[in-house]
Amino acid sequence: MTSTLTALLYLGLYLSRTISTQKQILSKPIIWAKPDFMIPKGMRVLILCQGTPEAIEYQLYFEGHLSAQQSPKQLGRRNIAMFRIPAMTPLTAGQYKCIYRSKELWSNPSDPLDLVVTEMYDTPTLSVHPGPEVTSGKNVTFYCRLGTATNKFFLLKEGRSGRPQHRYGNTQVEFPMGPVTTAHRGTYRCFGSYNSHAWSFPSEPVKLLVTEDVGDTSLAPTEHTSFSDLWDLDLLTTEAEFQQDLALWDHTAQNLLRIGLAFLVLVALMCLLAEDRLWRKRAQEKANRTSSQERRRRFRTQRRLDK
């Protein structure tokens, strides 16, 4: 019985240590920039990092090196650290990540944030062929040209999530697209660049209109979404996933705790039943011995009386 209770105690301690260790797995933080990930030269930008509500310290890394650290601020239910860049330059453009600390544990790094400085070179021109109005199913090609030689071009669609398309070239590149659908409707711009984080002025916008078919000449208006709004939408989506991950972890931890406690209760009940059975068995054996001794005593007494 003692060995069983000792094993039960060790099991409880192991379960407690396991749950405690798993609770120390911190979700990675969210990182984004305001007003946008593309910042004109000389303009200021704010980098925000959001961790769990228990976060007590944040660190910002630029190109893999510690750049700044800061205490968080509470914005409603959100625990956020703000890192300010007074003026965007090629020296501050690049890849950023952040981490946070809760008690003595540091989180994993956030997803990378690529900050781009624009207005570094001349303005490119953007055109689309066969034209800005096509029917669904056709192929189109965007042409981005920059008078001064460069080595990389980017094509962005306003309101589109994901990374911009890029092509390598000297003065002009092609961005083939198609067969197009109504999902390709929208406003496009292009940039020239010598590296991934220093871009030219943006081209004039080109609006692509895609009709449903040849017989349908009605053009549904394209909802305008700025790049800044796009990143807000991405933030809301990421934040919802972040909160969902936290809720999922809480649910998993609670289920694990319930299973562990139920197992402990079951083991305890089995121990109690075994102890009760052992007690009854010993009581029965003792009663049997007492009865046997009593019979022998009566037998010896009877024999003395008979003599």
XYZ file of C-alpha atoms in Angstrom:
307
model
C 0.000 0.000 0.000
C 2.826 2.368 0.890
C 4.570 1.693 -2.423
C 1.318 2.334 -4.317
C 0.757 5.696 -2.630
C 4.401 6.610 -3.273
C 3.960 5.796 -6.968
C 0.763 7.864 -6.999
C 2.628 10.806 -5.474
C 5.401 10.591 -8.062
C 2.796 10.416 -10.815
C 1.111 13.568 -9.551
C 4.429 15.408 -9.346
C 5.342 14.321 -12.886
C 1.965 15.440 -14.240
C 2.260 18.775 -12.461
C 5.772 19.310 -13.846
C 4.636 18.362 -17.355
C 1.717 20.809 -17.298
C 3.939 23.538 -15.850
C 6.511 23.000 -18.606
C 3.892 23.074 -21.350
C 2.374 26.260 -19.963
C 5.772 27.909 -20.491
C 5.497 27.569 -24.275
C 4.852 31.181 -25.325
C 3.119 32.108 -28.558
C 5.288 34.130 -30.905
C 4.441 37.849 -31.007
C 2.858 39.829 -33.830
C 4.865 42.576 -35.516
C 3.666 45.272 -37.927
C 4.431 48.842 -38.984
C 2.490 52.097 -39.043
C 1.574 53.800 -41.306
C 2.831 51.138 -43.737
C 5.660 48.731 -44.500
C 6.679 51.068 -47.361
C 7.866 54.413 -45.992
C 9.021 57.433 -48.066
C 12.535 58.598 -47.333
C 12.698 60.919 -44.325
C 9.266 59.967 -42.965
C 8.877 58.464 -39.519
C 7.525 54.989 -38.861
C 6.258 53.116 -35.828
C 7.030 49.427 -35.329
C 4.583 47.657 -33.035
C 5.024 44.305 -31.346
C 2.222 42.495 -29.528
C 2.706 39.578 -27.153
C 0.544 37.882 -24.553
C -1.116 39.954 -21.802
C 1.555 38.724 -19.357
C 4.477 40.145 -21.379
C 6.717 42.424 -19.283
C 9.543 43.237 -21.719
C 10.067 43.417 -25.497
C 13.183 43.357 -27.660
C 13.438 44.482 -31.291
C 15.999 42.907 -33.625
C 17.203 44.487 -36.880
C 18.929 42.181 -39.360
C 19.532 39.668 -36.572
C 21.033 42.134 -34.061
C 19.424 43.611 -30.959
C 18.247 47.113 -31.845
C 16.079 48.247 -28.931
C 14.187 47.018 -25.889
C 11.142 48.455 -24.209
C 8.444 47.884 -21.614
C 4.927 47.263 -22.942
C 1.877 49.500 -22.940
C -1.697 48.353 -22.400
C -3.964 49.401 -25.278
C -7.343 48.044 -24.286
C -6.856 44.306 -24.007
C -3.666 44.366 -26.052
C -0.162 44.291 -24.607
C 2.001 46.196 -27.110
C 5.481 47.692 -27.343
C 6.123 50.629 -29.711
C 9.485 51.284 -31.354
C 9.824 54.621 -33.183
C 12.045 55.357 -36.171
C 12.209 59.188 -36.501
C 13.257 59.233 -40.180
C 13.284 56.364 -42.644
C 16.592 55.917 -44.480
C 18.390 53.075 -46.298
C 20.186 52.419 -42.997
C 16.900 51.753 -41.153
C 15.307 49.745 -43.998
C 15.570 45.998 -43.661
C 14.174 43.025 -41.781
C 12.870 43.355 -38.228
C 11.750 40.772 -35.679
C 10.681 41.052 -32.069
C 10.451 38.850 -28.982
C 8.908 39.304 -25.542
C 9.480 38.040 -22.016
C 6.933 36.651 -19.577
C 8.414 36.040 -16.130
C 11.785 34.417 -16.881
C 10.864 32.915 -20.246
C 11.459 34.507 -23.672
C 9.190 33.838 -26.632
C 10.189 32.672 -30.072
C 10.827 35.464 -32.632
C 7.930 36.984 -34.527
C 7.499 36.548 -38.255
C 9.845 38.905 -40.146
C 8.761 42.456 -40.959
C 10.460 43.849 -44.074
C 10.548 47.644 -43.922
C 11.090 49.357 -47.274
C 12.240 52.934 -47.863
C 10.821 54.460 -51.066
C 11.528 57.567 -53.175
C 15.170 56.603 -53.495
C 15.329 56.631 -57.320
C 13.501 58.054 -60.331
C 9.851 57.319 -61.016
C 9.140 54.287 -63.239
C 6.306 54.058 -65.743
C 3.744 51.265 -65.715
C 1.593 50.128 -68.614
C -0.573 47.112 -69.342
C -1.137 45.329 -72.667
C -3.356 44.737 -74.559
C -5.060 47.408 -72.444
C -6.527 48.300 -69.061
C -9.905 46.747 -69.984
C -10.039 43.045 -70.866
C -12.498 40.205 -70.723
C -12.211 37.317 -68.310
C -9.968 34.525 -69.583
C -7.573 36.746 -71.509
C -3.871 37.191 -70.772
C -2.386 40.574 -69.902
C 1.148 41.796 -69.340
C 2.293 44.681 -67.167
C 5.408 46.540 -68.304
C 7.445 48.460 -65.744
C 10.181 50.736 -67.097
C 12.750 52.884 -65.318
C 14.944 55.257 -67.318
C 17.956 54.884 -65.066
C 19.285 51.345 -64.969
C 18.319 49.220 -61.984
C 18.378 45.491 -61.278
C 15.015 44.658 -59.711
C 11.373 45.650 -60.173
C 8.340 45.161 -57.944
C 4.659 45.056 -58.916
C 2.038 45.614 -56.219
C -1.718 45.470 -56.290
C -3.507 47.627 -53.758
C -5.630 45.607 -51.385
C -3.835 42.348 -52.122
C -2.308 40.342 -49.314
C 0.998 38.573 -49.701
C 4.368 39.619 -51.036
C 4.735 41.812 -54.144
C 5.781 40.228 -57.403
C 9.339 40.936 -58.470
C 11.438 40.534 -61.621
C 15.079 41.160 -62.381
C 16.052 43.490 -65.241
C 17.962 46.609 -66.246
C 15.512 49.202 -67.548
C 12.290 47.263 -68.201
C 10.642 44.023 -67.112
C 7.422 42.217 -67.935
C 4.875 40.881 -65.449
C 2.670 38.401 -67.370
C -0.686 37.671 -65.824
C -3.509 35.396 -66.845
C -5.822 33.979 -67.743
C -7.339 36.841 -65.773
C -10.553 36.720 -63.783
C -12.543 39.367 -61.960
C -10.247 38.714 -58.977
C -7.485 40.493 -60.935
C -9.444 43.740 -60.985
C -7.675 46.468 -59.097
C -5.091 49.229 -59.032
C -1.445 48.389 -59.681
C 1.831 50.257 -59.152
C 5.442 49.320 -59.766
C 8.803 50.240 -58.249
C 12.415 49.949 -59.296
C 15.098 48.870 -56.826
C 18.760 48.038 -56.356
C 17.936 45.888 -53.333
C 14.875 44.466 -51.612
C 14.537 47.288 -49.058
C 15.285 50.494 -51.017
C 12.754 51.312 -53.754
C 12.138 54.086 -56.234
C 9.213 56.482 -56.296
C 5.993 54.610 -57.108
C 4.724 54.657 -60.674
C 1.441 56.266 -61.570
C -1.404 53.856 -60.783
C -2.835 51.636 -63.503
C -6.344 50.310 -62.982
C -7.114 46.925 -64.529
C -10.775 46.295 -65.372
C -11.932 42.749 -66.097
C -15.414 42.049 -67.445
C -17.225 38.776 -66.795
C -17.455 37.828 -70.469
C -17.646 39.351 -73.948
C -21.352 40.049 -73.632
C -21.074 41.651 -70.224
C -19.815 45.223 -70.473
C -20.728 46.176 -66.929
C -17.725 46.883 -64.768
C -18.102 46.268 -61.078
C -16.283 48.989 -59.171
C -13.128 47.907 -57.435
C -13.106 48.698 -53.751
C -10.097 50.837 -52.950
C -7.926 49.585 -50.141
C -4.715 51.377 -49.299
C -1.536 49.524 -48.425
C -1.935 50.755 -44.863
C -5.487 49.396 -44.706
C -4.193 46.141 -46.123
C -1.728 45.743 -43.290
C -4.462 46.576 -40.776
C -6.527 43.758 -42.261
C -3.547 41.427 -42.083
C -3.041 42.472 -38.464
C -6.658 41.728 -37.565
C -6.391 38.307 -39.191
C -3.091 37.548 -37.493
C -4.369 38.794 -34.145
C -7.468 36.610 -34.454
C -5.216 33.603 -35.159
C -3.027 34.626 -32.225
C -5.995 34.733 -29.833
C -7.308 31.497 -31.307
C -3.963 29.806 -30.621
C -4.080 31.027 -27.030
C -7.645 29.757 -26.595
C -6.689 26.422 -28.154
C -3.719 26.093 -25.810
C -5.874 26.938 -22.768
C -8.416 24.348 -23.836
C -5.689 21.725 -24.375
C -4.057 22.465 -21.018
C -7.400 22.250 -19.229
C -8.206 18.937 -20.891
C -4.800 17.583 -19.960
C -5.293 18.679 -16.374
C -8.760 17.086 -16.252
C -7.439 13.809 -17.673
C -4.569 13.792 -15.190
C -6.825 14.473 -12.227
C -9.324 11.863 -13.377
C -6.498 9.343 -13.633
C -5.278 10.214 -10.153
C -8.796 9.853 -8.739
C -9.161 6.480 -10.467
C -5.845 5.255 -9.068
C -6.800 6.533 -5.606
C -10.131 4.682 -5.750
C -8.383 1.494 -6.840
C -5.968 1.863 -3.926
C -8.843 2.390 -1.495
C -10.708 -0.634 -2.841
C -7.562 -2.753 -2.604
C -6.942 -1.531 0.937
C -10.563 -2.282 1.936
C -10.341 -5.750 0.428
C -7.063 -6.401 2.228
C -8.547 -5.161 5.514
C -11.601 -7.405 5.134
C -9.368 -10.366 4.311
C -7.197 -9.771 7.374
C -10.278 -9.289 9.573
C -11.732 -12.551 8.298
C -8.458 -14.385 8.902
C -8.273 -12.944 12.434
C -11.879 -13.975 13.101
C -11.122 -17.456 11.827
C -8.064 -17.748 14.065
C -10.045 -16.496 17.074
C -12.833 -19.004 16.355
C -10.326 -21.835 15.987
C -8.618 -20.919 19.230
C -11.951 -20.712 20.992
C -12.936 -24.193 19.778
C -9.611 -25.620 20.921
C -9.994 -23.945 24.304
C -13.508 -25.376 24.744
C -12.266 -28.793 23.656
C -9.474 -28.799 26.238
C -11.882 -27.576 28.944
C -14.357 -30.340 28.112
C -11.670 -32.998 28.309
C -10.618 -31.850 31.783
C -14.240 -31.993 32.945
C -14.658 -35.505 31.558
C -11.657 -36.692 33.566
